[in-house]
mmCIF file of C-alpha atoms and ligand atoms in Angstrom:
data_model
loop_
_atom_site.group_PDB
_atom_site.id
_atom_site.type_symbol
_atom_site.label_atom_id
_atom_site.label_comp_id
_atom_site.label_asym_id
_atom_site.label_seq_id
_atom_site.Cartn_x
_atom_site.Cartn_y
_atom_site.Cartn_z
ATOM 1 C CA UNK C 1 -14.334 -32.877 -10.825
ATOM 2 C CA UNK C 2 -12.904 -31.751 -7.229
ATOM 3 C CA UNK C 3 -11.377 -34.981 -6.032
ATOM 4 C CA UNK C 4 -10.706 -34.869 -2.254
ATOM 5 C CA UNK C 5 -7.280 -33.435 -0.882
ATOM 6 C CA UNK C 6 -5.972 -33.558 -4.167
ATOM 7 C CA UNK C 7 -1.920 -32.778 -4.114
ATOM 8 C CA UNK C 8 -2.726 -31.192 -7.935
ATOM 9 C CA UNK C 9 -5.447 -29.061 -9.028
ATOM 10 C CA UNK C 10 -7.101 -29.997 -12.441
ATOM 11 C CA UNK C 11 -9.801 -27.631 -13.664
ATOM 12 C CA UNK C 12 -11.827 -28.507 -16.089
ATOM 13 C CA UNK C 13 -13.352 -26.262 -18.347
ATOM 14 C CA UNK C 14 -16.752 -26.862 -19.325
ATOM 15 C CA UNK C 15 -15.868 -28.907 -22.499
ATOM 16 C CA UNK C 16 -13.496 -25.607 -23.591
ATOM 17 C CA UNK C 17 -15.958 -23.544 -24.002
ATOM 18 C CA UNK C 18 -17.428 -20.270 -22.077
ATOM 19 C CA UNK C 19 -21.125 -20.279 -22.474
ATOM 20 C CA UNK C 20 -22.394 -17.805 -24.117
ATOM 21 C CA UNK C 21 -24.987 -16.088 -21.731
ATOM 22 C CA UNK C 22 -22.564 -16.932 -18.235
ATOM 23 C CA UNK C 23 -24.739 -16.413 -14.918
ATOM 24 C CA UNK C 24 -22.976 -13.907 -12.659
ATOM 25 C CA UNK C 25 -22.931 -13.850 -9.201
ATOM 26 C CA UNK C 26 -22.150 -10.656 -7.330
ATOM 27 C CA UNK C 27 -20.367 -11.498 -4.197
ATOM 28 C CA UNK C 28 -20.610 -8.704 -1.185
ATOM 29 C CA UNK C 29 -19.525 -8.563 2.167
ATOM 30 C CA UNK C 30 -21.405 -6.762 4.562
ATOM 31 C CA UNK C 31 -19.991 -5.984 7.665
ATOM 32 C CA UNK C 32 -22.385 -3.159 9.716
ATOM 33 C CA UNK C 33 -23.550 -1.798 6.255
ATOM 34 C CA UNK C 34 -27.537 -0.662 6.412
ATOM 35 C CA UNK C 35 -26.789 2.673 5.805
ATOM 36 C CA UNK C 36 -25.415 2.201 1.858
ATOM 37 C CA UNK C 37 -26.909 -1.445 1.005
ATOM 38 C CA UNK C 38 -29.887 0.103 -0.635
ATOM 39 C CA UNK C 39 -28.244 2.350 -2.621
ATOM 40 C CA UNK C 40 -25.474 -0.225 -3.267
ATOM 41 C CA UNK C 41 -28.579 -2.344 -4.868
ATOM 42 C CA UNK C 42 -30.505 1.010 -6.292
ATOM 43 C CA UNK C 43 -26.766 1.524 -8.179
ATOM 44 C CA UNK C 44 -25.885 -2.214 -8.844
ATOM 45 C CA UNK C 45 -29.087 -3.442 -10.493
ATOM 46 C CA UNK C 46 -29.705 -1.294 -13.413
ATOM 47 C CA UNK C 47 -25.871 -2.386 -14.363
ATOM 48 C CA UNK C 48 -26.906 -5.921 -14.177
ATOM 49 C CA UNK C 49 -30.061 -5.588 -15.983
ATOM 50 C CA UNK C 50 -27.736 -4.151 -18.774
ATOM 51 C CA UNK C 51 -25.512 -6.700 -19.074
ATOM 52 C CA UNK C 52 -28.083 -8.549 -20.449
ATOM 53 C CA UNK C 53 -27.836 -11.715 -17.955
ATOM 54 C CA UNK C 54 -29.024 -13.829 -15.735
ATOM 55 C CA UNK C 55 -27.626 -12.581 -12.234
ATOM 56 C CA UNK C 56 -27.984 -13.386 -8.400
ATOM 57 C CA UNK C 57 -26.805 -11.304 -5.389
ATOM 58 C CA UNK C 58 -24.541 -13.577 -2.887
ATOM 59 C CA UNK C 59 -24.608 -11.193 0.083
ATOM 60 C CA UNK C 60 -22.221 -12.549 3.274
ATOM 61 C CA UNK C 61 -23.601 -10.963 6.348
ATOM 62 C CA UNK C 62 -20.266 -10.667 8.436
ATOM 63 C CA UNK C 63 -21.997 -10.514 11.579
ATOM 64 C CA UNK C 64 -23.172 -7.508 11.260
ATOM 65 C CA UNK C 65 -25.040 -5.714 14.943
ATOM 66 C CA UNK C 66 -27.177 -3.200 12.449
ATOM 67 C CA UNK C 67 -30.021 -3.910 10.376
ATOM 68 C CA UNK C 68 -27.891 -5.281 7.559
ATOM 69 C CA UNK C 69 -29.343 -8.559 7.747
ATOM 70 C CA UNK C 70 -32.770 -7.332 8.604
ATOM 71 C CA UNK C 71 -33.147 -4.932 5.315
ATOM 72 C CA UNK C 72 -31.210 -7.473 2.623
ATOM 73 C CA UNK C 73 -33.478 -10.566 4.244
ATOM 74 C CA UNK C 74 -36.391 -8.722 3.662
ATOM 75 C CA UNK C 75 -35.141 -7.737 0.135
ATOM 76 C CA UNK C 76 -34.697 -11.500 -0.611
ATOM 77 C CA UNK C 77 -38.114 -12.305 0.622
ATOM 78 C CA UNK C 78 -39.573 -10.222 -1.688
ATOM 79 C CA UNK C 79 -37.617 -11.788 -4.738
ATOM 80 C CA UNK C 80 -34.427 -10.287 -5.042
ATOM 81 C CA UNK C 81 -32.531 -12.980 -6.874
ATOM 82 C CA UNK C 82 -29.319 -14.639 -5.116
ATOM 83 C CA UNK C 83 -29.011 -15.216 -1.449
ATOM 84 C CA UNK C 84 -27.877 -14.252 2.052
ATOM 85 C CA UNK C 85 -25.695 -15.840 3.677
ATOM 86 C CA UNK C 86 -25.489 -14.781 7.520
ATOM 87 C CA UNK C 87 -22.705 -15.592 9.622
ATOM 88 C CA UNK C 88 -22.197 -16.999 13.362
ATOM 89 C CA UNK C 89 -20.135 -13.954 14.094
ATOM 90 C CA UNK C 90 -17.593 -11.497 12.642
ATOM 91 C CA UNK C 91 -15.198 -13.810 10.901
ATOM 92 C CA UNK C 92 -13.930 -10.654 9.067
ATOM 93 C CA UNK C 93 -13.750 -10.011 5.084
ATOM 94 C CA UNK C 94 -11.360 -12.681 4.084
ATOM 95 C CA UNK C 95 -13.932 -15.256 5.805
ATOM 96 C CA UNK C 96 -16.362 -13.661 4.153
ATOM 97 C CA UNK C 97 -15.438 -13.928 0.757
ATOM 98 C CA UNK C 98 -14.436 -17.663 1.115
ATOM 99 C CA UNK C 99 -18.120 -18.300 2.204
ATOM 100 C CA UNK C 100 -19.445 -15.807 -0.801
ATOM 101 C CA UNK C 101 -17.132 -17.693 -3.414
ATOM 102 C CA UNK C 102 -18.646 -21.192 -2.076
ATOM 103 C CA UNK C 103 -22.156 -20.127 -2.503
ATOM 104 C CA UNK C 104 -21.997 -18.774 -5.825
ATOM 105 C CA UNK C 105 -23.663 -20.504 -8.720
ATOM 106 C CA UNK C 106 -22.254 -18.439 -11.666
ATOM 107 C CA UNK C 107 -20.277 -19.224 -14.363
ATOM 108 C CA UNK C 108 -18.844 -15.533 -13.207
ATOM 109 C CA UNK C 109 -18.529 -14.437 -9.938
ATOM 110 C CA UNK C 110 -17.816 -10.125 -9.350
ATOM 111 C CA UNK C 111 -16.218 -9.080 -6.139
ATOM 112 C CA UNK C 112 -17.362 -6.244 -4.829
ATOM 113 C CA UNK C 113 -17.689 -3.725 -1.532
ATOM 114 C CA UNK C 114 -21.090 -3.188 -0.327
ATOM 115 C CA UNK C 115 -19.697 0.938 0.280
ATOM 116 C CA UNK C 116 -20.320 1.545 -3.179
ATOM 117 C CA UNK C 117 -16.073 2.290 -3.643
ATOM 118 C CA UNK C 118 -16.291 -0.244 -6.708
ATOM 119 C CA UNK C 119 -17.946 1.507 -9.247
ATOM 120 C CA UNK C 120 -20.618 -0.616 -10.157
ATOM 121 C CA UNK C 121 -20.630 0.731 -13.534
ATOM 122 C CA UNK C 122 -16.682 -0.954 -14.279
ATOM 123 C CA UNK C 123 -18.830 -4.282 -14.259
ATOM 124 C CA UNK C 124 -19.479 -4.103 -18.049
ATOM 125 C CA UNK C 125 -16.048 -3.397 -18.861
ATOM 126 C CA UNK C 126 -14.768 -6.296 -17.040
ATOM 127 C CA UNK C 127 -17.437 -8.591 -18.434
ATOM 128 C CA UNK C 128 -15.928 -7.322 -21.946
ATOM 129 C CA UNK C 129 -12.625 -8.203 -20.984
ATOM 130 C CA UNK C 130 -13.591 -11.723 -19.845
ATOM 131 C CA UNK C 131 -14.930 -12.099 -23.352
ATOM 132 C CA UNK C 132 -11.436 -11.036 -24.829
ATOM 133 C CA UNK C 133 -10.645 -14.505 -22.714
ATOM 134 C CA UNK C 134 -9.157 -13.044 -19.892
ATOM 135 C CA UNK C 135 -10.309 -15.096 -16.536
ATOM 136 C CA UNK C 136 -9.592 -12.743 -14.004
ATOM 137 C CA UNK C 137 -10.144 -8.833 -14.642
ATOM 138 C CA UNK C 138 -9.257 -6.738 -11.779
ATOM 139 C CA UNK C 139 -9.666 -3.133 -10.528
ATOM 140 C CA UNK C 140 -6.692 -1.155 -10.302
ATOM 141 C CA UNK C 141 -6.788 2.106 -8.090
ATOM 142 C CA UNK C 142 -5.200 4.529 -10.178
ATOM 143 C CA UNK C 143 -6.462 7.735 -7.648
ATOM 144 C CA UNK C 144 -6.962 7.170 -4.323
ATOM 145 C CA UNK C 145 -6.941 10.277 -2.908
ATOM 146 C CA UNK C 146 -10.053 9.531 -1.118
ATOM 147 C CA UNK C 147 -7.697 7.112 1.067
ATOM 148 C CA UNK C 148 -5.726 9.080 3.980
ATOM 149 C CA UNK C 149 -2.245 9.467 2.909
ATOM 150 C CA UNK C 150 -0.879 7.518 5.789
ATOM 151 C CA UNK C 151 -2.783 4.665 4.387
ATOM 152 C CA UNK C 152 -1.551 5.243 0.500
ATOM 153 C CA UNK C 153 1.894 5.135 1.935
ATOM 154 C CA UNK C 154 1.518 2.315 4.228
ATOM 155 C CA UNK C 155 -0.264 0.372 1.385
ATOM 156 C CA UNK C 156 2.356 1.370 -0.870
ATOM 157 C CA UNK C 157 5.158 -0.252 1.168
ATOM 158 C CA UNK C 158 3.250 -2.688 2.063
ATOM 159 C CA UNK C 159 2.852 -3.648 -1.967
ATOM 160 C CA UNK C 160 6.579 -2.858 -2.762
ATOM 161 C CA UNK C 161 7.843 -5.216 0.542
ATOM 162 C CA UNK C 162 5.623 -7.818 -0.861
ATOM 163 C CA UNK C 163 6.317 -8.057 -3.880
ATOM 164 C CA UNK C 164 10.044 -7.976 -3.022
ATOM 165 C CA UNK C 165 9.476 -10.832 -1.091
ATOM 166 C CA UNK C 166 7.324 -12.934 -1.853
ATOM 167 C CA UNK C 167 7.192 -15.396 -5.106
ATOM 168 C CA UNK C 168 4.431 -14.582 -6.790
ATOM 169 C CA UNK C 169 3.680 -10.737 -8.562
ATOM 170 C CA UNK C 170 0.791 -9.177 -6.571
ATOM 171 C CA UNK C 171 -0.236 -5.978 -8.845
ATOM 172 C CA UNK C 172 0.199 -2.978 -6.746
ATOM 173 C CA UNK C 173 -3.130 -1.001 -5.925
ATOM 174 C CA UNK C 174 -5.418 -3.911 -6.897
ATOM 175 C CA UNK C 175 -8.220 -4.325 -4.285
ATOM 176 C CA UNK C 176 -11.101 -7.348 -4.291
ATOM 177 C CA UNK C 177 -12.623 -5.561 -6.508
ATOM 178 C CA UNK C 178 -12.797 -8.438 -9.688
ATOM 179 C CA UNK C 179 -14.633 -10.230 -11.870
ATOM 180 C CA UNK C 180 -13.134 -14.260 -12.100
ATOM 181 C CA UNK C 181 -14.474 -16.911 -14.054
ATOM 182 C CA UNK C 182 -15.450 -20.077 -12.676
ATOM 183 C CA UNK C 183 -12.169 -22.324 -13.980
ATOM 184 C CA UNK C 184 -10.732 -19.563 -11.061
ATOM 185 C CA UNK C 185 -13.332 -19.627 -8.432
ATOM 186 C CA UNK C 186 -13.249 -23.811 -8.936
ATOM 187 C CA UNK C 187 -9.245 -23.297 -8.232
ATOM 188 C CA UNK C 188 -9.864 -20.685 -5.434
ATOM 189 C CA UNK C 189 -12.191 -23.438 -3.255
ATOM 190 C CA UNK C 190 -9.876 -26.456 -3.649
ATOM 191 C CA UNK C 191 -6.889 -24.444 -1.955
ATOM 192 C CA UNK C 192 -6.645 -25.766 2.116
ATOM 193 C CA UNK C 193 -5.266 -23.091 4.124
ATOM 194 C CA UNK C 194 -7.459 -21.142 6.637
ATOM 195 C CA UNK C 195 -5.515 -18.162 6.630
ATOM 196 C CA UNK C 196 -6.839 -16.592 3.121
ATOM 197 C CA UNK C 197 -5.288 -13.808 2.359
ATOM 198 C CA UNK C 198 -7.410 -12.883 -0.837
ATOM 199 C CA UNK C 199 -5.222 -10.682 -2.860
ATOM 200 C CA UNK C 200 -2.458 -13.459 -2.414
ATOM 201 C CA UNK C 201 -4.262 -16.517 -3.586
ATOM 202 C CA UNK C 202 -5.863 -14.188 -6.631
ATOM 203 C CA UNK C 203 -2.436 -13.622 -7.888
ATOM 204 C CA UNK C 204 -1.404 -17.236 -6.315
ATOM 205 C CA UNK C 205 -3.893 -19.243 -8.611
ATOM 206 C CA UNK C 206 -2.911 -17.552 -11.230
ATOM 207 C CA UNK C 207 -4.843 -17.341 -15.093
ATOM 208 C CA UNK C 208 -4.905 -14.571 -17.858
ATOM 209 C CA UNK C 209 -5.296 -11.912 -15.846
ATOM 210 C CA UNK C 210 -6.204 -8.181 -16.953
ATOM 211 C CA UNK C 211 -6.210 -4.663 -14.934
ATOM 212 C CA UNK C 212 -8.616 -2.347 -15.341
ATOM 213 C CA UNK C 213 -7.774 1.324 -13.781
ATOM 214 C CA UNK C 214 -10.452 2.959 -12.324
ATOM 215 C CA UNK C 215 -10.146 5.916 -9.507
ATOM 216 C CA UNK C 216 -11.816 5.334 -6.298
ATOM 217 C CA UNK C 217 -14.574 7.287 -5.095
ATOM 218 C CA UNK C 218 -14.804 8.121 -1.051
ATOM 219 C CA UNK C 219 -17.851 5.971 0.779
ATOM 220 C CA UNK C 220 -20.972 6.460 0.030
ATOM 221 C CA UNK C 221 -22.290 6.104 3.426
ATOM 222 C CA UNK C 222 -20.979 4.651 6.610
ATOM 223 C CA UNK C 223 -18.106 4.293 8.312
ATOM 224 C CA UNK C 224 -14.953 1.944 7.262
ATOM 225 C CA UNK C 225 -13.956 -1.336 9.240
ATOM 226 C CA UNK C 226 -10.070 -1.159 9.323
ATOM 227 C CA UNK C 227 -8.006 0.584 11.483
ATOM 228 C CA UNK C 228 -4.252 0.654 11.601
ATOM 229 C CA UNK C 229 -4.008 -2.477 14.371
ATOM 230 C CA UNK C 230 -6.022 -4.596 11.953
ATOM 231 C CA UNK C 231 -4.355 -3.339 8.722
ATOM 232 C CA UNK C 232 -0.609 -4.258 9.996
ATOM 233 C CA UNK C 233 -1.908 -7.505 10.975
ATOM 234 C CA UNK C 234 -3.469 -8.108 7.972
ATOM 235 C CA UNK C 235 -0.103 -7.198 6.362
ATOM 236 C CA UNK C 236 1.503 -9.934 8.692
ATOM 237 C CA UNK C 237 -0.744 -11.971 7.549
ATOM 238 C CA UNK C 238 -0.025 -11.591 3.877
ATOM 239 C CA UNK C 239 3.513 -11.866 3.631
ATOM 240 C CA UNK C 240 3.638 -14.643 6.498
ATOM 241 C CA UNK C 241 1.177 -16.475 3.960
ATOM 242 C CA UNK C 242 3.429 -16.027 0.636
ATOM 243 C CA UNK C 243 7.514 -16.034 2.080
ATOM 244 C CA UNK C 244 9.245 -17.404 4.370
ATOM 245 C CA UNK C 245 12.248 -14.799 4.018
ATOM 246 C CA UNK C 246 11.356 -13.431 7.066
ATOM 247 C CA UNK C 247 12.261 -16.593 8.600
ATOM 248 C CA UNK C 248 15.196 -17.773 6.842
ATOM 249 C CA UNK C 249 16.935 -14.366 6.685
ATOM 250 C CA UNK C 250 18.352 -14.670 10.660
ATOM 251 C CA UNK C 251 20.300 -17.573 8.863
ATOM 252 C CA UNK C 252 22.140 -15.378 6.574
ATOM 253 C CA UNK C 253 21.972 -12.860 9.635
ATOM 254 C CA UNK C 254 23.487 -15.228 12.402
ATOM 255 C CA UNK C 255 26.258 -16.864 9.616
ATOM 256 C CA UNK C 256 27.154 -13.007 8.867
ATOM 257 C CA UNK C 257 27.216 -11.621 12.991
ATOM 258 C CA UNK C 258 29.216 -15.265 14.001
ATOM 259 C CA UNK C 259 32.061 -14.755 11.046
ATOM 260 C CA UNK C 260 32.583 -11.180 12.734
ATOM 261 C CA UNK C 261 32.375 -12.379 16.499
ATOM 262 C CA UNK C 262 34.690 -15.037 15.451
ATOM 263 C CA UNK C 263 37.073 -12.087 13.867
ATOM 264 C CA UNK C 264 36.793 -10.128 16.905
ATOM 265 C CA UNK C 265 37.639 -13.011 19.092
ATOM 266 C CA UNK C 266 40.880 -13.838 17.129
ATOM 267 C CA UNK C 267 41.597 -9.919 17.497
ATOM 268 C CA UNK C 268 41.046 -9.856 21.320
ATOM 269 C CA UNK C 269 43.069 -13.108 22.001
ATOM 270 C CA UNK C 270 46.171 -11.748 19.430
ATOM 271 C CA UNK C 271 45.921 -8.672 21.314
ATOM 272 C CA UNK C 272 46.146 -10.158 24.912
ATOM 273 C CA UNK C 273 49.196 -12.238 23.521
ATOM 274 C CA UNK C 274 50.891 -8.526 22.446
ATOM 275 C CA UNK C 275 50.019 -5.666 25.283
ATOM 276 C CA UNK C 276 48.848 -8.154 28.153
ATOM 277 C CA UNK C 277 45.338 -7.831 29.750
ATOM 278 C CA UNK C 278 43.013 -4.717 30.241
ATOM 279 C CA UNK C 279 39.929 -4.466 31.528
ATOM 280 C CA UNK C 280 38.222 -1.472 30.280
ATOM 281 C CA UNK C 281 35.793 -2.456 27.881
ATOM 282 C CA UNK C 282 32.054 -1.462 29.317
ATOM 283 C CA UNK C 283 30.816 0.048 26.543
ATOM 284 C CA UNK C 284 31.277 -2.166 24.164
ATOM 285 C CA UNK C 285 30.522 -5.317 25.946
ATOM 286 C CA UNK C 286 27.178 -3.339 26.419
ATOM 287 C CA UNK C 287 26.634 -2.152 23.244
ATOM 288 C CA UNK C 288 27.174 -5.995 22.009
ATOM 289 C CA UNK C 289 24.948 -7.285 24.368
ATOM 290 C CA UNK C 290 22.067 -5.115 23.810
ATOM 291 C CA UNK C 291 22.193 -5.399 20.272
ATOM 292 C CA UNK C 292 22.152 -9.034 20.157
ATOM 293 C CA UNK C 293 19.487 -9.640 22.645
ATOM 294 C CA UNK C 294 17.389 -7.255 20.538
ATOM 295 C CA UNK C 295 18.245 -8.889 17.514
ATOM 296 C CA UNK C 296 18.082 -12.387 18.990
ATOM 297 C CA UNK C 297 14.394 -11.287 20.318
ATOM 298 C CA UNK C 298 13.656 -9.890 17.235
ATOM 299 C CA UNK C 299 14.111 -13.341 15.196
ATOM 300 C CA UNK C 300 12.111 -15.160 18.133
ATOM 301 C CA UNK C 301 9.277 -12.876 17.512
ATOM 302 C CA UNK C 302 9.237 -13.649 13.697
ATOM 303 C CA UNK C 303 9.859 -17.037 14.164
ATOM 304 C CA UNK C 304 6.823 -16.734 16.563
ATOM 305 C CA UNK C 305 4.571 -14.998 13.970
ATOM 306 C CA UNK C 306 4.818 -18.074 11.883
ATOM 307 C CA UNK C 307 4.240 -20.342 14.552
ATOM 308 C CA UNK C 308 1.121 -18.583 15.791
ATOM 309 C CA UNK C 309 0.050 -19.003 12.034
ATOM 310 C CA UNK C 310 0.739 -22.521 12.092
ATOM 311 C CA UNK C 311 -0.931 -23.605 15.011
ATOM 312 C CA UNK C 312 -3.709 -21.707 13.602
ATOM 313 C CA UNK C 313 -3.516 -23.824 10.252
ATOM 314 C CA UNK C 314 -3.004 -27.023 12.286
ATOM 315 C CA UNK C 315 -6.204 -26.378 14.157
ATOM 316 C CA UNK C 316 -8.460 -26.701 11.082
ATOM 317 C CA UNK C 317 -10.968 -24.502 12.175
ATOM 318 C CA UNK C 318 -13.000 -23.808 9.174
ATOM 319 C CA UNK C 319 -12.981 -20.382 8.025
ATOM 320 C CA UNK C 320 -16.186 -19.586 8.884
ATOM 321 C CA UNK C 321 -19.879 -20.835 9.906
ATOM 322 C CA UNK C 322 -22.840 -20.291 8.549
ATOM 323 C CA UNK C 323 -25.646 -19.565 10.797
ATOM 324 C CA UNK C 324 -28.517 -19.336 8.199
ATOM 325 C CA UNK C 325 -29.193 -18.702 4.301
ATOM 326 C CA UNK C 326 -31.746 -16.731 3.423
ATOM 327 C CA UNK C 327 -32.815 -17.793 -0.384
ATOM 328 C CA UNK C 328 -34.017 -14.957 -2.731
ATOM 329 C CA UNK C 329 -35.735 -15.464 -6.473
ATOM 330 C CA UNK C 330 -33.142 -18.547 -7.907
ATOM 331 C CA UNK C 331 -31.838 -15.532 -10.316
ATOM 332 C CA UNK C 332 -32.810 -12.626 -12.261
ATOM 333 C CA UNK C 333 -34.178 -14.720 -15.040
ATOM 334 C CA UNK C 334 -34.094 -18.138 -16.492
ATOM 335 C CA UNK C 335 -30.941 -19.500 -16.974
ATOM 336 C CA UNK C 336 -29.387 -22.411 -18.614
ATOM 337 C CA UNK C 337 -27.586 -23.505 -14.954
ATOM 338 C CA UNK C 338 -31.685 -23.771 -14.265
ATOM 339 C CA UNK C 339 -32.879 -25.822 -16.756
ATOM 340 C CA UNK C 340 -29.516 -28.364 -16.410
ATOM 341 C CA UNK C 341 -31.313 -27.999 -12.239
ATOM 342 C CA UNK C 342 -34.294 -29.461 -14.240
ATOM 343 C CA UNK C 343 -32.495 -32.088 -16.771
ATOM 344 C CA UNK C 344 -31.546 -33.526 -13.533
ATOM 345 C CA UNK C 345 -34.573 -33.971 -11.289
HETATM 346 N N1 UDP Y 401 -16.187 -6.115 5.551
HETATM 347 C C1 UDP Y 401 -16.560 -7.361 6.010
HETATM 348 N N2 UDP Y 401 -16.090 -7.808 7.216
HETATM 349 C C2 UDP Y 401 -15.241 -7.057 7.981
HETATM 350 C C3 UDP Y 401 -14.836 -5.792 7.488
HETATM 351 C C4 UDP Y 401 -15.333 -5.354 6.268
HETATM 352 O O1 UDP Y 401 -17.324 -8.076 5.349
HETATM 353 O O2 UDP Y 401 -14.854 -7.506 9.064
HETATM 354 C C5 UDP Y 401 -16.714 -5.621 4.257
HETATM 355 C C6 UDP Y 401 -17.407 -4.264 4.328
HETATM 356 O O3 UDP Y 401 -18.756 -4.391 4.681
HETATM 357 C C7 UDP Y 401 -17.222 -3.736 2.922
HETATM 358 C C8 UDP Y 401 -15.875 -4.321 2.519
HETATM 359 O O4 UDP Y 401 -15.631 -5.421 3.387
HETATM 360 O O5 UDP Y 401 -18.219 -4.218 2.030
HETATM 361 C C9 UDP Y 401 -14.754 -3.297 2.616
HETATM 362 O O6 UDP Y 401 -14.744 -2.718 3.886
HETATM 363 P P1 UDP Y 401 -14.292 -1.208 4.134
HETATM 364 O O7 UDP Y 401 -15.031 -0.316 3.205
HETATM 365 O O8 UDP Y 401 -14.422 -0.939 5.588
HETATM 366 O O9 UDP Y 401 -12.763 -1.298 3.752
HETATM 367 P P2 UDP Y 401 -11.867 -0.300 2.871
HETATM 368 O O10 UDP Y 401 -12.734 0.282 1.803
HETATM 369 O O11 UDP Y 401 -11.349 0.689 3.816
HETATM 370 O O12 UDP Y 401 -10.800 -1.193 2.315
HETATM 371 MG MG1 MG Y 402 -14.609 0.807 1.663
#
């Protein structure tokens, strides 16, 4: 099904049809979370008991320094169904969601925060929309007043400047927070770039997609993992990854700034030929020159984002290692991905 390198992505999907009792895999990242994993799973399970099936856990252990990997290995051990993956280091939650996506087994993978600020409970709602047919259903912060509101405004520009820019719609307000089917995780895993913006290559791939408002709570324990340093980056990195405006603009910008210095130049030349020569003229030789070196610095330093970002692509680093998996119960109950397992051995 996933030829190598392929230029085109086929997906094929499972004869047509959506089976009728789908595995899902919860997919968290963990990053320095053993104060709220055990009520994340106190609060998770009982919703996936009640969807009535088969689930597994896919933890990603972002290099966490607390006992997160201690207290979920140990809850794997003694059967919880799905897995652990730890990894080498922090490769931050991007990383991490590439490796959770590649270790998941279900025909349905849900994206959620180990912080409990995804209502678990929204989990049955999006599983109904994915049987209306929809592929992707994703949360939609209608209220988040628990966010400070330097961060609701910075995300808020952030959304409108993207979405001005760059060519594909990115819903305002919608966080990881998702349920996708497996025609989209299959898509997700054949795309090549290393810097993975999430959000962007949700709304990149595409699919029926379907919002589901829901108002986020504060944490329920622990402390958050951005600050303001990583969030503009990660901004950077989100509109580097989906326009190239940025870059071409300083053509428009130069054309524009030469037509008027070439306008000015006639002017100053005319005007020598009608009163003779004078030399005042300090300020505004200044005022020229300062502005252009800025803006000429300015358009390096862009041009230099996206070359930092390309040497980073041309590296091939993978995304992320994996320094061990910790296997749990194969899932909740038996499935039919199981018995195929069985078909085959
Ligand atoms: N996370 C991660 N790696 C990181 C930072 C965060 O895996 O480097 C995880 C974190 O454990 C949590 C989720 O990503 O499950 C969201 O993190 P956080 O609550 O700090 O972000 P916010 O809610 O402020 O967006
Ligand atoms: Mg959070």
């Amino acid at each position: 099904m996933q030829e190598a390198a392929a230029s085109n992505i086929y997906i094929s999907r499972r004869g047509d049809r959506r089976p009728d009792d789908p595995l899902i895999s919860l997919i968290v990242p963990a990053y320095n979370e053993a104060e709220v994993i055990g009520h994340f799973l106190e609060a998770t399970r009982p919703v996936l008991e009640a969807t009535g099936h088969a689930y597994e856990y896919v933890f990603v252990d972002d290099g966490s320094r607390d006992d997160t990997a201690n207290i979920l290995s140990s809850e794997f051990k003694n059967g919880l169904p799905g897995r652990l993956l730890g990894l080498s280091r922090n490769f931050g939650k991007e990383a991490a969601l590439s490796a959770g996506l590649e270790a998941a087994r279900g025909d349905i993978a849900i994206i959620i925060d180990a912080d409990l600020q995804d209502p678990p409970e929204l989990i049955l709602q999006m599983l109904d929309g994915w049987r209306a047919g929809y592929d992707v259903v994703y949360g939609l912060r209608v209220d988040r007043s628990s966010d400070t509101v330097m961060k609701r405004s910075t995300a808020g520009m952030f959304y409108r400047l993207f979405n001005r820019l760059a060519n594909i719609d990115m819903p305002a307000n919608a966080g990881d927070f998702r349920l996708i089917d497996r025609v989209v995780i299959d898509a997700l895993l054949q795309l090549p770039e290393r810097n993975r913006f999430m959000k962007g290559l949700f709304a990149w791939v595409g699919f029926p997609a379907m919002a589901l408002p829901y108002e986020r709570p504060p944490r329920k324990a622990g402390t958050g993992k951005f600050n303001y340093w990583k969030l503009w980056n990660f901004a950077l990195d989100g509109l580097t990854g989906f326009t190239t405006l940025p870059l071409r603009v300083w053509f428009y910008g130069g054309a524009l700034v030469s037509l008027g210095a070439f306008a000015y130049a006639l002017y100053l030349t005319l005007r020598v030929f009608a009163h003779g020569i004078d030399v005042p003229g300090y300020a505004s030789l200044m005022v020229a020159l300062l502005f252009f070196s800025g803006v000429q610095l300015l358009s390096i330093g862009m041009i230099g984002e996206y070359i930092a970002r390309l040497f980073n692509e041309a590296k091939q680093r993978p995304v992320f290692i994996v320094q061990d998996v910790i296997e749990g119960a194969p899932t909740s109950r038996p499935t039919r991905l199981a018995d195929e397992k069985n078909d085959a051995e």
